[in-house]
mmCIF file of C-alpha atoms in Angstrom:
data_model
loop_
_atom_site.group_PDB
_atom_site.id
_atom_site.type_symbol
_atom_site.label_atom_id
_atom_site.label_comp_id
_atom_site.label_asym_id
_atom_site.label_seq_id
_atom_site.Cartn_x
_atom_site.Cartn_y
_atom_site.Cartn_z
ATOM 1 C CA MET A 54 131.696 24.056 174.458
ATOM 2 C CA ASP A 55 128.618 25.052 173.114
ATOM 3 C CA PRO A 56 127.829 28.347 172.961
ATOM 4 C CA GLU A 57 125.593 31.398 172.255
ATOM 5 C CA VAL A 58 124.562 32.915 168.741
ATOM 6 C CA ILE A 59 124.093 36.515 170.021
ATOM 7 C CA THR A 60 122.001 38.148 167.464
ATOM 8 C CA SER A 61 119.011 40.626 167.292
ATOM 9 C CA ARG A 62 115.548 39.607 167.256
ATOM 10 C CA PRO A 63 112.962 42.194 167.085
ATOM 11 C CA ARG A 64 110.096 41.913 169.910
ATOM 12 C CA ALA A 65 107.189 39.967 167.604
ATOM 13 C CA LEU A 66 110.044 36.948 168.238
ATOM 14 C CA CYS A 67 108.578 36.835 172.518
ATOM 15 C CA GLY A 68 105.821 35.341 170.873
ATOM 16 C CA LEU A 69 107.310 31.930 169.574
ATOM 17 C CA LEU A 70 106.686 28.925 170.859
ATOM 18 C CA VAL A 71 110.019 27.093 172.598
ATOM 19 C CA VAL A 72 110.925 24.521 172.731
ATOM 20 C CA THR A 73 110.916 22.964 175.790
ATOM 21 C CA LEU A 74 111.141 25.647 178.554
ATOM 22 C CA LEU A 75 112.162 29.403 177.819
ATOM 23 C CA LEU A 76 114.627 30.626 179.189
ATOM 24 C CA GLY A 77 113.783 34.047 180.819
ATOM 25 C CA GLY A 78 110.625 35.779 179.316
ATOM 26 C CA CYS A 79 110.935 39.637 177.362
ATOM 27 C CA SER A 80 112.178 42.437 178.590
ATOM 28 C CA SER A 81 110.972 45.210 177.481
ATOM 29 C CA GLY A 82 113.515 47.786 175.661
ATOM 30 C CA GLU A 83 116.405 45.422 175.552
ATOM 31 C CA PRO A 84 116.852 43.011 171.770
ATOM 32 C CA GLU A 85 117.343 39.883 172.738
ATOM 33 C CA THR A 86 119.527 36.671 171.708
ATOM 34 C CA ALA A 87 118.303 34.960 169.453
ATOM 35 C CA ALA A 88 118.798 31.926 171.996
ATOM 36 C CA SER A 89 115.544 33.166 174.458
ATOM 37 C CA ALA A 90 114.256 34.424 171.295
ATOM 38 C CA LYS A 91 113.908 31.039 169.992
ATOM 39 C CA GLY A 92 114.087 28.979 173.116
ATOM 40 C CA THR A 93 116.517 25.980 173.941
ATOM 41 C CA VAL A 94 116.527 22.641 172.498
ATOM 42 C CA ASN A 95 117.139 19.894 175.409
ATOM 43 C CA ILE A 96 119.945 17.362 173.153
ATOM 44 C CA ASP A 97 121.270 14.226 175.837
ATOM 45 C CA ILE A 98 124.859 12.655 174.582
ATOM 46 C CA HIS A 99 125.318 8.916 174.339
ATOM 47 C CA GLY A 100 128.073 7.319 175.785
ATOM 48 C CA TRP A 101 129.832 6.483 172.389
ATOM 49 C CA ILE A 102 131.958 8.461 169.617
ATOM 50 C CA GLY A 103 128.878 8.424 167.073
ATOM 51 C CA TYR A 104 126.768 9.266 169.260
ATOM 52 C CA GLU A 105 128.749 12.265 169.848
ATOM 53 C CA ALA A 106 129.636 13.644 167.030
ATOM 54 C CA GLN A 107 126.291 13.687 165.518
ATOM 55 C CA ALA A 108 124.453 15.763 168.043
ATOM 56 C CA ALA A 109 127.474 18.157 168.168
ATOM 57 C CA VAL A 110 126.605 18.879 164.253
ATOM 58 C CA LEU A 111 122.906 18.764 165.098
ATOM 59 C CA ALA A 112 123.223 21.052 167.946
ATOM 60 C CA TYR A 113 125.217 22.945 165.422
ATOM 61 C CA LEU A 114 122.890 24.471 162.749
ATOM 62 C CA LEU A 115 120.523 24.734 166.044
ATOM 63 C CA GLU A 116 121.999 27.324 167.161
ATOM 64 C CA HIS A 117 124.171 28.844 163.968
ATOM 65 C CA GLU A 118 121.230 28.422 161.633
ATOM 66 C CA LEU A 119 118.095 28.481 163.130
ATOM 67 C CA GLY A 120 119.294 30.547 166.173
ATOM 68 C CA TYR A 121 118.445 28.444 169.379
ATOM 69 C CA LYS A 122 120.563 27.921 172.501
ATOM 70 C CA VAL A 123 121.289 24.231 172.988
ATOM 71 C CA ASN A 124 121.664 22.422 176.720
ATOM 72 C CA LYS A 125 123.934 19.434 176.193
ATOM 73 C CA ARG A 126 123.541 16.306 179.173
ATOM 74 C CA THR A 127 125.659 13.625 179.080
ATOM 75 C CA ALA A 128 123.247 10.468 180.705
ATOM 76 C CA LYS A 129 122.676 6.465 179.921
ATOM 77 C CA GLU A 130 120.949 5.858 177.401
ATOM 78 C CA ASP A 131 118.124 4.141 179.624
ATOM 79 C CA GLN A 132 117.623 7.541 182.044
ATOM 80 C CA SER A 133 117.029 9.286 178.378
ATOM 81 C CA TRP A 134 113.986 7.372 177.914
ATOM 82 C CA LYS A 135 112.460 7.434 181.570
ATOM 83 C CA ASP A 136 113.592 11.861 181.053
ATOM 84 C CA PHE A 137 110.733 12.165 178.388
ATOM 85 C CA GLU A 138 107.954 12.517 180.248
ATOM 86 C CA THR A 139 109.823 14.779 183.544
ATOM 87 C CA GLY A 140 110.476 16.408 180.363
ATOM 88 C CA LYS A 141 114.380 17.278 180.428
ATOM 89 C CA VAL A 142 114.728 15.689 177.547
ATOM 90 C CA ASP A 143 114.206 16.612 174.460
ATOM 91 C CA VAL A 144 116.256 14.437 171.280
ATOM 92 C CA ILE A 145 117.589 11.018 171.336
ATOM 93 C CA VAL A 146 120.053 11.569 168.151
ATOM 94 C CA GLU A 147 120.693 7.704 167.393
ATOM 95 C CA SER A 148 118.205 5.430 168.890
ATOM 96 C CA TRP A 149 118.859 1.651 168.903
ATOM 97 C CA GLY A 150 116.970 -0.769 168.337
ATOM 98 C CA HIS A 151 114.797 -0.310 172.105
ATOM 99 C CA ASN A 152 112.044 -1.852 170.721
ATOM 100 C CA ASP A 153 111.082 -2.440 174.805
ATOM 101 C CA TRP A 154 111.657 0.954 175.372
ATOM 102 C CA LYS A 155 109.380 1.746 172.433
ATOM 103 C CA LYS A 156 106.428 0.213 173.264
ATOM 104 C CA GLU A 157 106.762 1.827 177.595
ATOM 105 C CA TYR A 158 107.703 5.072 176.608
ATOM 106 C CA ILE A 159 106.351 5.703 172.696
ATOM 107 C CA GLU A 160 103.220 3.739 172.601
ATOM 108 C CA GLU A 161 102.277 3.146 176.140
ATOM 109 C CA LYS A 162 103.053 6.004 177.615
ATOM 110 C CA LYS A 163 103.055 8.553 174.621
ATOM 111 C CA VAL A 164 105.494 10.753 175.638
ATOM 112 C CA ALA A 165 107.893 10.004 173.456
ATOM 113 C CA LEU A 166 107.699 9.375 169.305
ATOM 114 C CA SER A 167 109.993 7.901 166.261
ATOM 115 C CA ALA A 168 110.832 11.834 164.509
ATOM 116 C CA GLY A 169 112.540 9.425 161.247
ATOM 117 C CA LEU A 170 115.358 7.546 160.649
ATOM 118 C CA THR A 171 119.405 8.826 160.946
ATOM 119 C CA GLY A 172 120.112 7.946 157.244
ATOM 120 C CA ASN A 173 123.024 5.036 159.622
ATOM 121 C CA LYS A 174 123.007 1.638 158.937
ATOM 122 C CA GLY A 175 123.575 -0.236 161.863
ATOM 123 C CA VAL A 176 125.366 -3.204 162.413
ATOM 124 C CA ILE A 177 126.319 -5.138 166.058
ATOM 125 C CA GLY A 178 128.207 -7.928 166.462
ATOM 126 C CA TRP A 179 132.220 -10.247 167.442
ATOM 127 C CA TYR A 180 135.249 -8.913 166.534
ATOM 128 C CA VAL A 181 138.435 -10.407 166.533
ATOM 129 C CA PRO A 182 141.813 -8.379 165.143
ATOM 130 C CA GLU A 183 142.378 -8.846 161.699
ATOM 131 C CA TRP A 184 145.703 -11.127 162.379
ATOM 132 C CA MET A 185 144.239 -13.820 164.272
ATOM 133 C CA ALA A 186 141.044 -15.110 161.525
ATOM 134 C CA LYS A 187 144.343 -14.904 159.677
ATOM 135 C CA LYS A 188 146.837 -17.056 161.543
ATOM 136 C CA TYR A 189 143.110 -18.991 162.428
ATOM 137 C CA PRO A 190 141.461 -18.844 159.837
ATOM 138 C CA ASP A 191 138.382 -21.312 160.907
ATOM 139 C CA ILE A 192 137.532 -18.158 163.861
ATOM 140 C CA THR A 193 135.388 -16.607 162.537
ATOM 141 C CA ASP A 194 132.676 -19.491 163.124
ATOM 142 C CA TYR A 195 131.188 -19.587 166.577
ATOM 143 C CA ARG A 196 131.135 -23.088 166.279
ATOM 144 C CA ASN A 197 135.067 -23.203 165.823
ATOM 145 C CA LEU A 198 135.092 -21.051 169.808
ATOM 146 C CA ASN A 199 135.813 -23.364 171.613
ATOM 147 C CA LYS A 200 137.903 -25.067 170.721
ATOM 148 C CA TYR A 201 139.976 -21.124 171.065
ATOM 149 C CA ALA A 202 138.586 -20.225 173.990
ATOM 150 C CA SER A 203 141.874 -20.569 175.545
ATOM 151 C CA LEU A 204 143.139 -17.642 174.023
ATOM 152 C CA PHE A 205 141.259 -15.366 175.249
ATOM 153 C CA ARG A 206 141.087 -16.788 179.062
ATOM 154 C CA THR A 207 141.806 -13.550 181.958
ATOM 155 C CA GLU A 208 141.922 -12.582 185.571
ATOM 156 C CA LYS A 209 138.556 -12.099 185.544
ATOM 157 C CA THR A 210 137.239 -14.783 183.374
ATOM 158 C CA GLY A 211 139.113 -18.298 185.269
ATOM 159 C CA ASN A 212 139.014 -20.954 182.088
ATOM 160 C CA ALA A 213 136.764 -19.435 180.110
ATOM 161 C CA GLY A 214 137.507 -17.159 177.069
ATOM 162 C CA GLN A 215 136.314 -13.770 177.161
ATOM 163 C CA VAL A 216 134.305 -11.507 175.574
ATOM 164 C CA LEU A 217 134.580 -7.579 175.799
ATOM 165 C CA ASP A 218 131.502 -6.002 176.514
ATOM 166 C CA GLY A 219 131.575 -1.762 176.392
ATOM 167 C CA ASP A 220 129.169 -0.163 179.136
ATOM 168 C CA PRO A 221 126.671 -2.578 180.433
ATOM 169 C CA THR A 222 123.546 -0.560 179.186
ATOM 170 C CA PHE A 223 124.335 -0.958 175.220
ATOM 171 C CA VAL A 224 121.952 -2.667 173.773
ATOM 172 C CA THR A 225 123.631 -6.417 173.619
ATOM 173 C CA ASN A 226 122.821 -10.299 174.245
ATOM 174 C CA ASP A 227 126.128 -11.191 174.472
ATOM 175 C CA GLU A 228 125.038 -13.014 177.989
ATOM 176 C CA ALA A 229 122.827 -14.884 176.835
ATOM 177 C CA LEU A 230 124.087 -15.868 173.176
ATOM 178 C CA VAL A 231 127.328 -17.452 175.554
ATOM 179 C CA LYS A 232 124.885 -18.705 177.087
ATOM 180 C CA ASN A 233 122.373 -20.913 174.606
ATOM 181 C CA LEU A 234 124.867 -21.513 171.826
ATOM 182 C CA LYS A 235 127.260 -22.991 174.652
ATOM 183 C CA LEU A 236 130.659 -21.405 174.686
ATOM 184 C CA ASN A 237 133.194 -21.727 177.291
ATOM 185 C CA TYR A 238 133.357 -17.941 178.011
ATOM 186 C CA ARG A 239 131.917 -14.735 179.748
ATOM 187 C CA VAL A 240 131.740 -11.265 179.453
ATOM 188 C CA VAL A 241 133.499 -8.902 180.769
ATOM 189 C CA TYR A 242 132.516 -5.075 180.768
ATOM 190 C CA SER A 243 135.186 -2.708 179.411
ATOM 191 C CA GLY A 244 133.064 -0.101 180.495
ATOM 192 C CA SER A 245 133.083 2.057 177.880
ATOM 193 C CA GLU A 246 133.053 2.776 175.091
ATOM 194 C CA ALA A 247 136.210 3.836 174.700
ATOM 195 C CA ALA A 248 137.772 1.281 176.081
ATOM 196 C CA LEU A 249 136.688 -0.929 173.572
ATOM 197 C CA ILE A 250 138.748 1.159 171.089
ATOM 198 C CA LYS A 251 141.726 0.850 173.358
ATOM 199 C CA ALA A 252 141.461 -2.733 173.441
ATOM 200 C CA ALA A 253 141.422 -3.522 169.943
ATOM 201 C CA GLN A 254 144.218 -1.447 169.059
ATOM 202 C CA ALA A 255 146.476 -2.902 171.893
ATOM 203 C CA ALA A 256 145.538 -6.337 170.411
ATOM 204 C CA THR A 257 146.448 -5.045 166.735
ATOM 205 C CA LYS A 258 149.610 -3.681 167.468
ATOM 206 C CA ASN A 259 150.611 -6.342 170.625
ATOM 207 C CA ARG A 260 149.123 -9.463 168.583
ATOM 208 C CA THR A 261 147.465 -10.482 171.659
ATOM 209 C CA PRO A 262 143.945 -11.828 171.495
ATOM 210 C CA LEU A 263 141.087 -10.828 171.894
ATOM 211 C CA LEU A 264 137.384 -11.247 171.238
ATOM 212 C CA MET A 265 135.035 -8.632 171.493
ATOM 213 C CA TYR A 266 131.150 -6.321 171.413
ATOM 214 C CA PHE A 267 131.216 -3.908 168.770
ATOM 215 C CA TYR A 268 129.660 -2.140 165.986
ATOM 216 C CA GLU A 269 129.507 -0.063 162.943
ATOM 217 C CA PRO A 270 129.143 2.929 161.765
ATOM 218 C CA GLN A 271 132.581 3.298 164.156
ATOM 219 C CA TRP A 272 135.823 5.715 162.971
ATOM 220 C CA LEU A 273 137.979 3.476 164.460
ATOM 221 C CA PHE A 274 137.480 0.688 161.079
ATOM 222 C CA SER A 275 139.082 3.041 158.997
ATOM 223 C CA LYS A 276 142.485 2.598 161.227
ATOM 224 C CA VAL A 277 142.671 -0.942 162.894
ATOM 225 C CA LYS A 278 141.636 -4.200 161.080
ATOM 226 C CA LEU A 279 138.783 -6.482 162.781
ATOM 227 C CA VAL A 280 137.137 -9.445 161.445
ATOM 228 C CA LYS A 281 133.909 -9.995 161.705
ATOM 229 C CA VAL A 282 133.051 -13.182 163.449
ATOM 230 C CA ALA A 283 129.988 -15.519 162.445
ATOM 231 C CA LEU A 284 127.352 -16.212 164.802
ATOM 232 C CA PRO A 285 123.575 -18.246 163.731
ATOM 233 C CA PRO A 286 122.016 -16.104 161.048
ATOM 234 C CA TYR A 287 119.872 -13.915 161.888
ATOM 235 C CA ALA A 288 116.492 -13.783 161.185
ATOM 236 C CA VAL A 289 112.835 -11.554 162.463
ATOM 237 C CA GLY A 290 111.469 -13.353 165.551
ATOM 238 C CA CYS A 291 113.985 -15.092 166.840
ATOM 239 C CA ASP A 292 115.431 -12.212 169.352
ATOM 240 C CA ASP A 293 112.130 -11.131 171.049
ATOM 241 C CA ASP A 294 112.436 -13.452 173.889
ATOM 242 C CA PRO A 295 115.891 -11.918 175.224
ATOM 243 C CA ALA A 296 116.413 -14.707 177.717
ATOM 244 C CA THR A 297 116.616 -17.353 174.372
ATOM 245 C CA VAL A 298 118.629 -15.347 171.822
ATOM 246 C CA ALA A 299 120.892 -16.989 169.772
ATOM 247 C CA CYS A 300 121.497 -15.658 167.143
ATOM 248 C CA ASP A 301 123.338 -12.803 165.613
ATOM 249 C CA TYR A 302 122.039 -9.333 165.949
ATOM 250 C CA PRO A 303 119.646 -7.946 163.016
ATOM 251 C CA PRO A 304 120.379 -4.672 160.699
ATOM 252 C CA TYR A 305 119.661 -1.237 162.231
ATOM 253 C CA LEU A 306 118.047 1.113 160.860
ATOM 254 C CA LEU A 307 118.853 3.843 163.133
ATOM 255 C CA ASP A 308 116.209 6.374 164.225
ATOM 256 C CA LYS A 309 115.911 10.070 166.175
ATOM 257 C CA ILE A 310 113.512 9.809 169.433
ATOM 258 C CA VAL A 311 111.990 12.981 170.492
ATOM 259 C CA SER A 312 109.525 13.752 173.106
ATOM 260 C CA ARG A 313 106.314 14.259 171.968
ATOM 261 C CA ARG A 314 106.054 18.166 173.432
ATOM 262 C CA PHE A 315 108.723 18.174 171.528
ATOM 263 C CA ALA A 316 107.554 17.154 168.423
ATOM 264 C CA GLU A 317 104.337 19.447 169.031
ATOM 265 C CA ARG A 318 105.817 22.972 170.162
ATOM 266 C CA GLY A 319 109.273 21.957 168.911
ATOM 267 C CA GLY A 320 108.144 24.689 165.429
ATOM 268 C CA GLN A 321 111.159 24.449 163.097
ATOM 269 C CA ALA A 322 113.417 23.234 166.045
ATOM 270 C CA TYR A 323 111.729 19.581 165.537
ATOM 271 C CA GLU A 324 111.946 20.056 162.106
ATOM 272 C CA LEU A 325 115.942 20.280 161.406
ATOM 273 C CA VAL A 326 115.915 16.478 163.824
ATOM 274 C CA ARG A 327 113.650 15.113 161.879
ATOM 275 C CA ASN A 328 114.685 16.226 158.398
ATOM 276 C CA PHE A 329 118.785 15.183 158.911
ATOM 277 C CA THR A 330 119.575 11.709 157.615
ATOM 278 C CA TRP A 331 123.025 11.608 156.713
ATOM 279 C CA THR A 332 125.476 7.949 155.856
ATOM 280 C CA ASN A 333 127.480 6.587 158.360
ATOM 281 C CA ASP A 334 130.410 8.180 155.767
ATOM 282 C CA ASP A 335 129.473 11.588 157.169
ATOM 283 C CA GLN A 336 129.586 10.598 160.778
ATOM 284 C CA ASN A 337 132.921 8.894 160.846
ATOM 285 C CA ALA A 338 133.866 11.761 158.762
ATOM 286 C CA VAL A 339 133.253 14.076 162.156
ATOM 287 C CA ALA A 340 133.872 11.691 165.010
ATOM 288 C CA ALA A 341 137.322 10.989 162.995
ATOM 289 C CA ASP A 342 138.822 14.200 163.074
ATOM 290 C CA MET A 343 136.936 14.781 166.648
ATOM 291 C CA VAL A 344 139.519 11.750 167.843
ATOM 292 C CA ASN A 345 142.614 11.781 165.722
ATOM 293 C CA GLU A 346 143.025 15.379 165.221
ATOM 294 C CA LYS A 347 142.353 16.150 169.004
ATOM 295 C CA LEU A 348 139.111 18.876 167.522
ATOM 296 C CA SER A 349 136.298 19.311 169.988
ATOM 297 C CA ALA A 350 133.296 18.380 168.530
ATOM 298 C CA GLU A 351 132.597 21.348 168.138
ATOM 299 C CA ASP A 352 134.598 22.474 165.630
ATOM 300 C CA ALA A 353 135.092 19.013 164.652
ATOM 301 C CA ALA A 354 130.557 20.275 164.064
ATOM 302 C CA GLU A 355 131.643 23.350 161.891
ATOM 303 C CA ARG A 356 134.531 21.556 159.453
ATOM 304 C CA TRP A 357 131.867 19.023 158.151
ATOM 305 C CA VAL A 358 129.086 21.111 158.079
ATOM 306 C CA GLN A 359 131.402 24.165 156.431
ATOM 307 C CA GLU A 360 132.672 21.504 153.758
ATOM 308 C CA ASN A 361 129.101 19.874 153.094
ATOM 309 C CA LYS A 362 126.281 22.158 153.011
ATOM 310 C CA ILE A 363 125.340 20.415 149.880
ATOM 311 C CA VAL A 364 123.801 17.419 151.723
ATOM 312 C CA TRP A 365 122.467 19.563 155.041
ATOM 313 C CA LYS A 366 121.659 22.351 152.649
ATOM 314 C CA ASP A 367 117.766 20.910 152.769
ATOM 315 C CA TRP A 368 117.620 19.914 156.672
ATOM 316 C CA ILE A 369 116.659 23.011 157.583
ATOM 317 C CA PRO A 370 113.429 24.491 156.908
ATOM 318 C CA ARG A 371 112.165 27.429 154.361
#
C-alpha cells in the first residue's frame, strides 16, 4: 500500500536529519533509496474515510515528490496523542477540536504542536433521513424529538428512542445532550464510521427511522440525503463543561497536529505537512473514489494528485 520510492541519491545525503528514526544508516559504496536517505514519517490513521483520504494524499506526496518513506499505523485518537510522548507518531493529519488533549500535550507536556489548518470545515450534529424530515416536518427541531421517540426505539433502548453514534472515541457530547435536554433517548455506539454509513443507507433505502450522529466533510452526502436536526444554538463556552453541555456542536476548523520533534527536525516533510491545505470537496473526491470506485487509498490519492497539481504544487518545499 505504501511502496518505497527507489531512487539513487548521492552519499552526501547521509547528513540529512531524519524525521523520526532512520531505518538503516549509510553503507559504504551502495546507492541509497530516497526513503532511507531522507528518513521515515510516521502517520497515524484514524477511523473515518476522510481522514484516510487526507493521509493518503500526504503520504503519496511525501514519497513520490520528496522521497521519504511513510509508515502508516491504524490507531485510536487517544492513543495517537499519547504516542507523541513515545515518538511512535509524527503526524495526525486531521484533528477535531480536542482542546483537553491540546492542553495536556501541547501546552503542558510540550510534546506536540499544531501544524496549521487543513482547510476543511468540520460540522458535527444529529441527522435524520430526508424522507423523515418530509413526513414529519417538525422532527428537525430538538424540542419535538420526545414526541417521536417511539419511532426510534430499538432492542437496545427499550422505551427510549435511539441516537446512533459511531466510535465512542470520536468527538461526541451526545450522552450529555440527551440528559441535559431531557430527551427520552439513549445513545448507542455503532462502533465505526462504516456502521453509521451502512445505517444511513439502509434507513434511506428501506424508509426506516434513524436518528444519528454524523459529520462533514463526508462523501456520503452526495449519495444519501440527510437533514440536520436543530439543537440549541452553539455559543462560545457552552461546551466548556462536558457534563453540562446543552448546545449544538461548534463549527470546527480542522487542524494538523505533529510531534514537537517532527516540527524541529522534520525538514521538508514537516514543511509539506504545514503547507498542506485543501477543501471539503477535495477530501470528499478522494474518499468517494476509495468507496464508490473501490480504489485503494494510494490509487485514489494518485488520481487526485495527477488531476490537481495546481492545488498541491505550492505545498512542495523549494
